[in-house]
PDB file of C-alpha atoms and ligand atoms in Angstrom:
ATOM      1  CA  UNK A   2     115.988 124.544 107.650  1.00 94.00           C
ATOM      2  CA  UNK A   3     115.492 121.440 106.274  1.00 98.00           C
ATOM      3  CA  UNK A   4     114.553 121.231 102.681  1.00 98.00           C
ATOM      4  CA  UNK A   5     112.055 118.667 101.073  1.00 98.00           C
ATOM      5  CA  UNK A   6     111.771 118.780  97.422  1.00 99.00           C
ATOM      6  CA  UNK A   7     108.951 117.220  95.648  1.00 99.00           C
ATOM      7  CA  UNK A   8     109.697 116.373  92.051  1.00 99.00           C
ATOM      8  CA  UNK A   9     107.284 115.529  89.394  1.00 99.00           C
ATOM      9  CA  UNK A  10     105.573 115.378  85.571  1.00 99.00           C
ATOM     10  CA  UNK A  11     101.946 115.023  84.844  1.00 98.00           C
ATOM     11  CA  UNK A  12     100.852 114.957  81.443  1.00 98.00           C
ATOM     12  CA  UNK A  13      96.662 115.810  82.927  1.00 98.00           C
ATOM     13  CA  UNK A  14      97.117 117.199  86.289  1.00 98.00           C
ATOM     14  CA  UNK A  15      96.078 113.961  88.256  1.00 98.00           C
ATOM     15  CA  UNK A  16      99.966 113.589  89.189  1.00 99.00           C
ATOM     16  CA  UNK A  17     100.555 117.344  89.669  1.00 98.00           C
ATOM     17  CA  UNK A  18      97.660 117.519  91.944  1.00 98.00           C
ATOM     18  CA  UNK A  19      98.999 114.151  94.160  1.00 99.00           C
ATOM     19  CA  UNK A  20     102.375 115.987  93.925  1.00 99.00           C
ATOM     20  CA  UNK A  21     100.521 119.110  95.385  1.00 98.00           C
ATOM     21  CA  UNK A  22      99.034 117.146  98.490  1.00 98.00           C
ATOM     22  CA  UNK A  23     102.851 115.726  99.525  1.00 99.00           C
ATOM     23  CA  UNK A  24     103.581 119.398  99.467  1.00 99.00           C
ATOM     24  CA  UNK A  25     101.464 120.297 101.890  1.00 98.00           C
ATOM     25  CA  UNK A  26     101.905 117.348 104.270  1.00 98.00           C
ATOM     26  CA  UNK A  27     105.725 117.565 103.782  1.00 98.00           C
ATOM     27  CA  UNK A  28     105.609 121.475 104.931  1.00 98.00           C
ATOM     28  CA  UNK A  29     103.373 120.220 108.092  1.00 97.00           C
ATOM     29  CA  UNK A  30     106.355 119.917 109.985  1.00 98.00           C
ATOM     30  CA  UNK A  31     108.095 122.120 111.727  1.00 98.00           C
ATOM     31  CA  UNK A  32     111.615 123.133 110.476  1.00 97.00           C
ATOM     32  CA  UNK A  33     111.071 121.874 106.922  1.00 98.00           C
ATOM     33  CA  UNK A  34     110.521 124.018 104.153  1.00 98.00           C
ATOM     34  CA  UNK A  35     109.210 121.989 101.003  1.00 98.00           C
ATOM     35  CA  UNK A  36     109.530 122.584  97.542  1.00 98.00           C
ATOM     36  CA  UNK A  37     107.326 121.870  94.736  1.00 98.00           C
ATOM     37  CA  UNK A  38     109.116 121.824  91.436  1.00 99.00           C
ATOM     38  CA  UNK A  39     107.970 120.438  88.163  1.00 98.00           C
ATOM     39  CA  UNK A  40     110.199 118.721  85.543  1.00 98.00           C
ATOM     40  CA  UNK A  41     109.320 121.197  82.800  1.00 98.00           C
ATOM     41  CA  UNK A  42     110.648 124.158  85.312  1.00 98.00           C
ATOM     42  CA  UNK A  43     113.755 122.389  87.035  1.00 98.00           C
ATOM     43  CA  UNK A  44     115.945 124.395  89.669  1.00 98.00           C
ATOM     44  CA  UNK A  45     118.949 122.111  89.107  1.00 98.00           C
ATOM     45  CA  UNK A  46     120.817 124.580  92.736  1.00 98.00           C
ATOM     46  CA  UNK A  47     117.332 123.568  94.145  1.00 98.00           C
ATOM     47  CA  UNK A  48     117.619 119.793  93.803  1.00 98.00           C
ATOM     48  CA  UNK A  49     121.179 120.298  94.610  1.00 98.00           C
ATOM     49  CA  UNK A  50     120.871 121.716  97.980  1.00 98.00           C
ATOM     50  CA  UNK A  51     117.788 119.581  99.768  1.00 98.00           C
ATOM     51  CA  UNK A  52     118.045 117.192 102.212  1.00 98.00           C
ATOM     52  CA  UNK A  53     115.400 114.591 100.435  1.00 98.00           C
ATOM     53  CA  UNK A  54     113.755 114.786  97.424  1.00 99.00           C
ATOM     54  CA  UNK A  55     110.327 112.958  96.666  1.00 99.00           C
ATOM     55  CA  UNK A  56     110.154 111.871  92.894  1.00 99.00           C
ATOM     56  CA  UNK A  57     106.567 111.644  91.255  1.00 99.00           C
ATOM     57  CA  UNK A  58     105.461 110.266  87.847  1.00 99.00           C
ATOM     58  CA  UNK A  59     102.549 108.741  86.232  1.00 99.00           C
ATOM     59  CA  UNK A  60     101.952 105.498  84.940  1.00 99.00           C
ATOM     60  CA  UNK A  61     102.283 105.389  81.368  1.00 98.00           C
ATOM     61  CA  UNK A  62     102.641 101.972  80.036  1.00 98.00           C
ATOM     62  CA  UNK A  63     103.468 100.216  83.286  1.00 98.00           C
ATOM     63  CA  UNK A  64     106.415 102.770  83.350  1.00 98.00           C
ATOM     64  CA  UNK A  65     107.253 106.195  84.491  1.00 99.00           C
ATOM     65  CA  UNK A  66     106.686 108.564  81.745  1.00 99.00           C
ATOM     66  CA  UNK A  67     108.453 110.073  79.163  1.00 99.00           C
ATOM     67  CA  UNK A  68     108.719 113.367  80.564  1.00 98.00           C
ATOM     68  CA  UNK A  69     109.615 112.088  83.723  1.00 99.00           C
ATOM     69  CA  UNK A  70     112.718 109.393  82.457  1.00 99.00           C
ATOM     70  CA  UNK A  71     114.111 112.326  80.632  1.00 98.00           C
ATOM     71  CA  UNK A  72     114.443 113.586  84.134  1.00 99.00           C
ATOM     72  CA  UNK A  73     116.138 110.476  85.301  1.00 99.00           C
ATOM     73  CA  UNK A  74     118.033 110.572  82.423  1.00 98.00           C
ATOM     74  CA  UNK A  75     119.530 114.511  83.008  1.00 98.00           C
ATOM     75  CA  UNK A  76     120.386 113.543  86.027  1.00 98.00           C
ATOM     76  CA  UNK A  77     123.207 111.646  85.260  1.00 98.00           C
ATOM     77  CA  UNK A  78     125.732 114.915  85.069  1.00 98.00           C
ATOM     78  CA  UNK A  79     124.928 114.914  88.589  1.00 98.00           C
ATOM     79  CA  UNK A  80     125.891 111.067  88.804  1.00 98.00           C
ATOM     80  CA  UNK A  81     128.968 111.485  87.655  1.00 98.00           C
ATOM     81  CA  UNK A  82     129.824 113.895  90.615  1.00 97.00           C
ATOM     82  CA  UNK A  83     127.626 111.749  92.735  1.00 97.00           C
ATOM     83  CA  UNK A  84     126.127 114.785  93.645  1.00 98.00           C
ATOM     84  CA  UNK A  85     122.848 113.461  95.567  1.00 98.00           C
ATOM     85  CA  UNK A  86     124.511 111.400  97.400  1.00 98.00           C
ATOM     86  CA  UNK A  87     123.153 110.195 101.115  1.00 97.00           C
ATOM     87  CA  UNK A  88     120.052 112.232 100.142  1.00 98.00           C
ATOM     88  CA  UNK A  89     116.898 110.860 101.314  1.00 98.00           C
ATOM     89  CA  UNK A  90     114.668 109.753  98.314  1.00 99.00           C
ATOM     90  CA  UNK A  91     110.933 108.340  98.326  1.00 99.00           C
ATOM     91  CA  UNK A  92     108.783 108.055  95.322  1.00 99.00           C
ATOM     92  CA  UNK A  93     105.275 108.554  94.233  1.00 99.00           C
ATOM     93  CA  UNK A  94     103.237 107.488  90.829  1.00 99.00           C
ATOM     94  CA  UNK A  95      99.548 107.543  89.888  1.00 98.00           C
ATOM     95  CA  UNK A  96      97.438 105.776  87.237  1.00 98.00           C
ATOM     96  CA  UNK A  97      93.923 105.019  86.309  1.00 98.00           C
ATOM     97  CA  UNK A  98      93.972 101.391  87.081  1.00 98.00           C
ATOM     98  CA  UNK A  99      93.487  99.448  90.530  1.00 97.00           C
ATOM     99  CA  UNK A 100      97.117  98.447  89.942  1.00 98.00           C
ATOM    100  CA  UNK A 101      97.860  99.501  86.408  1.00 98.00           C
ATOM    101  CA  UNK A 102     101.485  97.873  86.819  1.00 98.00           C
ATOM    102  CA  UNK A 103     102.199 100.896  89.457  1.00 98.00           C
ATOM    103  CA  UNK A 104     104.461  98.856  91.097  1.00 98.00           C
ATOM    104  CA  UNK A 105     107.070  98.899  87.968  1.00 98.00           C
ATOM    105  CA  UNK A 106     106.852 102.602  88.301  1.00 98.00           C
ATOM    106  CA  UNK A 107     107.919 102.873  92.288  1.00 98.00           C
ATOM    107  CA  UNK A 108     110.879 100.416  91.695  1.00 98.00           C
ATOM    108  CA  UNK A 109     112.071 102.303  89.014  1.00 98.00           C
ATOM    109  CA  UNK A 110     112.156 105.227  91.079  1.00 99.00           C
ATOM    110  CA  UNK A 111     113.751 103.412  94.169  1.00 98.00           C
ATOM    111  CA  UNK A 112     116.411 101.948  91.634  1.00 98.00           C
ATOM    112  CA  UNK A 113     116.972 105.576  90.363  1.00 98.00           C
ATOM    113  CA  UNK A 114     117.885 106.695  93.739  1.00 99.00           C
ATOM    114  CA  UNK A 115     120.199 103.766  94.453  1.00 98.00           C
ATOM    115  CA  UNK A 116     122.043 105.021  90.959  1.00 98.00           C
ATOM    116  CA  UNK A 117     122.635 108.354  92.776  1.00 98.00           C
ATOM    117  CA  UNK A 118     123.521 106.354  96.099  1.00 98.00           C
ATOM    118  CA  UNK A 119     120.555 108.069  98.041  1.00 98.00           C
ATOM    119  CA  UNK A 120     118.597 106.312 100.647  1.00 98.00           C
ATOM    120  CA  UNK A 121     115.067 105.005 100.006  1.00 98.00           C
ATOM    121  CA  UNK A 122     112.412 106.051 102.692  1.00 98.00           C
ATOM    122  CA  UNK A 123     109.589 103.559 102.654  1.00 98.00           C
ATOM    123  CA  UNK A 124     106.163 104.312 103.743  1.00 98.00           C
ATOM    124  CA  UNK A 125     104.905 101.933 106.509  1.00 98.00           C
ATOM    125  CA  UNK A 126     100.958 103.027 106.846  1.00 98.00           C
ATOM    126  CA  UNK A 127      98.745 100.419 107.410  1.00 97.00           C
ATOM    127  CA  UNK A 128      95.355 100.853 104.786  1.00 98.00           C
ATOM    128  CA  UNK A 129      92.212 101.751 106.522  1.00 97.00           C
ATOM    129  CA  UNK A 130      90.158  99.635 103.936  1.00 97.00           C
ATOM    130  CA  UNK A 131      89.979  99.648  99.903  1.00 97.00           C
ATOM    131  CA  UNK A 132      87.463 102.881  99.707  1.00 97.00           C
ATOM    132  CA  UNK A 133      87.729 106.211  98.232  1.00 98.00           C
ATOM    133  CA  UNK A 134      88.289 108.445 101.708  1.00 98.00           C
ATOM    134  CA  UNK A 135      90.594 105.499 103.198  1.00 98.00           C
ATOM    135  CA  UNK A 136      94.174 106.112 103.623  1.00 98.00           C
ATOM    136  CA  UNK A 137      96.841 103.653 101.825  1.00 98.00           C
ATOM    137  CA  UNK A 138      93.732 101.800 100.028  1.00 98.00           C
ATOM    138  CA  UNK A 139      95.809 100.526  97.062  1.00 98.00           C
ATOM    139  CA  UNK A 140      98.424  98.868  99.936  1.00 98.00           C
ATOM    140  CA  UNK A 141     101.954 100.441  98.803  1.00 98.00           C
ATOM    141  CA  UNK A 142     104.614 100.213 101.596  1.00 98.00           C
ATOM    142  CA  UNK A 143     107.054 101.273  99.528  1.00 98.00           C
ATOM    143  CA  UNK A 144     106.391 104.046  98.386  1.00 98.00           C
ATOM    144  CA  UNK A 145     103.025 106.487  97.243  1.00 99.00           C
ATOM    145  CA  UNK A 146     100.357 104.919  95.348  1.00 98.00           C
ATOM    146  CA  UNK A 147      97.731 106.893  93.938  1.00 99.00           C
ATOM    147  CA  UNK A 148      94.478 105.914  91.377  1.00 98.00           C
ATOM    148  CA  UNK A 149      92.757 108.452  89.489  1.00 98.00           C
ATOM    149  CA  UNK A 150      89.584 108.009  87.077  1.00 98.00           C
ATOM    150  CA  UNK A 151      89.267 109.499  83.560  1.00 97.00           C
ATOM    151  CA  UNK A 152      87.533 112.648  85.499  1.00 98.00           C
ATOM    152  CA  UNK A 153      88.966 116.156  86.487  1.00 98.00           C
ATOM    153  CA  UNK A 154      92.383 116.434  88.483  1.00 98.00           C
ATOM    154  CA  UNK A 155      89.938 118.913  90.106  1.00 97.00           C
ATOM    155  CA  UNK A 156      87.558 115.460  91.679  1.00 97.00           C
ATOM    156  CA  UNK A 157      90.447 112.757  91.251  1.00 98.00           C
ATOM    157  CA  UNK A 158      92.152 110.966  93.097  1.00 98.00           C
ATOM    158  CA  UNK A 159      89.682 110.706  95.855  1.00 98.00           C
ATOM    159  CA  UNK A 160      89.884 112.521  99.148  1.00 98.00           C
ATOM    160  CA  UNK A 161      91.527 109.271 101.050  1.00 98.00           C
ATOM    161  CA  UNK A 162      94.459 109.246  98.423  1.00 98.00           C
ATOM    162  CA  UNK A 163      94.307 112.923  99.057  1.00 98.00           C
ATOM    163  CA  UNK A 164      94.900 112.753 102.608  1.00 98.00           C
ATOM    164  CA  UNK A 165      97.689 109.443 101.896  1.00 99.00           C
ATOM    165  CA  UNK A 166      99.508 111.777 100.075  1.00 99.00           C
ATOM    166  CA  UNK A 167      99.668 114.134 102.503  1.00 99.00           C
ATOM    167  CA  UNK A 168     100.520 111.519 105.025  1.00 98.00           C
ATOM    168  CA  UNK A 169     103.615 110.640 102.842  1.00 99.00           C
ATOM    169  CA  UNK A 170     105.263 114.110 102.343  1.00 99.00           C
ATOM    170  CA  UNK A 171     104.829 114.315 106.389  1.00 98.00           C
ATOM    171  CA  UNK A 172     106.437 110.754 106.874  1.00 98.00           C
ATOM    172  CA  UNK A 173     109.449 111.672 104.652  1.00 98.00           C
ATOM    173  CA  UNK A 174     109.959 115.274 106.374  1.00 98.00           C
ATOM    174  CA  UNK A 175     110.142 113.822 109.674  1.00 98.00           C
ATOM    175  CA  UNK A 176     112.701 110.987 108.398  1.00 98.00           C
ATOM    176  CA  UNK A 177     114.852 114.178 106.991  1.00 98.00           C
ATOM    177  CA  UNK A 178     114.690 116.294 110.108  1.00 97.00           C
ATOM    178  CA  UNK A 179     116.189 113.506 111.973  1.00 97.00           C
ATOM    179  CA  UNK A 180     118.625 112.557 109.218  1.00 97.00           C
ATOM    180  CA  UNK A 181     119.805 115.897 109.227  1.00 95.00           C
ATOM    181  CA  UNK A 182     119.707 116.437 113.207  1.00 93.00           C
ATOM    182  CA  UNK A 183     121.948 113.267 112.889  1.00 87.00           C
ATOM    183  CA  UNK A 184     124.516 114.705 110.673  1.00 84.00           C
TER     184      UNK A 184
HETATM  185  C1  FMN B 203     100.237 107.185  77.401  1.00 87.53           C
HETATM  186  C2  FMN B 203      99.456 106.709  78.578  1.00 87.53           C
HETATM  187  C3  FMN B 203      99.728 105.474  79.114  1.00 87.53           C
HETATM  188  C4  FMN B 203      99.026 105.024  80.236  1.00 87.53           C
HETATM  189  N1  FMN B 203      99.362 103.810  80.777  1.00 87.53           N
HETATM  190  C5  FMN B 203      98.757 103.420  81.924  1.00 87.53           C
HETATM  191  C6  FMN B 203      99.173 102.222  82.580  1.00 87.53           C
HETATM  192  O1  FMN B 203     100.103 101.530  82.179  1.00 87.53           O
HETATM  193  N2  FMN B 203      98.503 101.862  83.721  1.00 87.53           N
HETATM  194  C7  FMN B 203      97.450 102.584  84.201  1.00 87.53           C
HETATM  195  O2  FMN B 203      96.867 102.191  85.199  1.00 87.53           O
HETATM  196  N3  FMN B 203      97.074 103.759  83.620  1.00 87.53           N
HETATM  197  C8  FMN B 203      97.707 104.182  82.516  1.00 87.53           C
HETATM  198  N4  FMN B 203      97.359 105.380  81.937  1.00 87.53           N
HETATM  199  C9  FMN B 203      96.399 106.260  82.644  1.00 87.53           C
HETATM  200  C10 FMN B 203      97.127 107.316  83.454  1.00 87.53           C
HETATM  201  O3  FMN B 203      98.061 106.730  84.333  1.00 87.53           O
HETATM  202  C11 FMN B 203      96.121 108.142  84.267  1.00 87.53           C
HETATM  203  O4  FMN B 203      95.243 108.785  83.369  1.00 87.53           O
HETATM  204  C12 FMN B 203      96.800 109.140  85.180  1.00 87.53           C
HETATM  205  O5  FMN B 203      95.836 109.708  86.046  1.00 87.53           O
HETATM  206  C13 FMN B 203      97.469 110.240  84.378  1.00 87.53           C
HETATM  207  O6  FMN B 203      98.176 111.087  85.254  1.00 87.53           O
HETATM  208  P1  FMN B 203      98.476 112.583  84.835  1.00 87.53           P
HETATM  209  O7  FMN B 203      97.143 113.296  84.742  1.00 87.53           O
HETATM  210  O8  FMN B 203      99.332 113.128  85.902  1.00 87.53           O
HETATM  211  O9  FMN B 203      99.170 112.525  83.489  1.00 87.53           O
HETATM  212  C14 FMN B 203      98.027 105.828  80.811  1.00 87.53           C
HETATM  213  C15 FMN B 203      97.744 107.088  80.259  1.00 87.53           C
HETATM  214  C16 FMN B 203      98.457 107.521  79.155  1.00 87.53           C
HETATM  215  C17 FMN B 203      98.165 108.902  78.602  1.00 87.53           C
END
């Protein structure tokens, strides 16, 4: 099997719940199992063994979080082995602005995984419009956007970042699948 693991902080639950929704649409196909793991429980063998892993954080201050960068920052006894090497990676963050300097967030990721020599899987779906039940409506090609309002994690994000999510975790199974079928 191939194994997708989706790693992520959320200080509220709006990130946890995005991180949820790759879950599901990274376990949609066949021959991946996927893994939802959250930085305050990490399986170190976990991260170790999959074949991509999916890397989600807030914004906080046009910047992952805290939580999250001491994450990044653990990591690096894995660096020095190189350990994640030719991995696939993809990354994920949510905020409660439009843009909310998101942007910073996903390239920090993406330069993350080119510390740990992995390869960056973009995320080529074209937006359906700029509504709450449309699919890519913040526009992010590379990588998961997601916009949540001061609300419940239970109501927010809407249903179209919902299904983008889920969208996303299927788009970077079926890139590992054939990475590993490759190998
Ligand atoms: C410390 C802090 C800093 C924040 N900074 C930003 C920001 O830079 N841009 C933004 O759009 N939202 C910002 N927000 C709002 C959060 O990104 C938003 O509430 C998000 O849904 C929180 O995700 P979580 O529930 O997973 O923690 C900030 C929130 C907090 C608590």
């Amino acid at each position: 099997m191939t194994r997708v693991v989706v790693v992520y902080h959320s200080g509220y639950g709006h990130t946890e719940q995005v991180a949820r929704h790759v879950a599901l649409g990274a376990a949609e196909v066949a021959g991946v199992t996927a893994v939802l793991m959250s930085v305050a429980d990490l399986d170190w063998d976990c991260l170790d063994a999959a074949d991509a892993i999916i890397f989600g954080a807030p914004t906080y201050m046009g910047s992952v979080s805290a939580a999250f960068k001491q994450f990044m920052d653990d990591t690096s006894r894995v660096w020095f082995r190189q350990g994640w090497q030719d991995k696939l990676a993809a990354g994920f963050t949510n905020s409660g602005a439009l843009s909310g300097d998101k942007q910073v967030a996903i390239q920090q990721l993406q330069t993350f995984a080119g510390q740990h020599g992995m390869l960056w899987v973009n995320f080529p779906l074209q937006p359906s419009g700029t509504g709450p039940d449309d699919v890519n409506r913040l526009g992010c090609n590379s990588g998961l956007m997601t916009q949540a309002e001061n609300e419940s994690p239970e109501v927010t994000p809407p249903a179209g970042d919902r299904r983008t999510a889920e969208l996303f975790g299927r788009h970077v199974s079926e890139r590992a699948l054939r990475w590993c079928r490759g190998a």
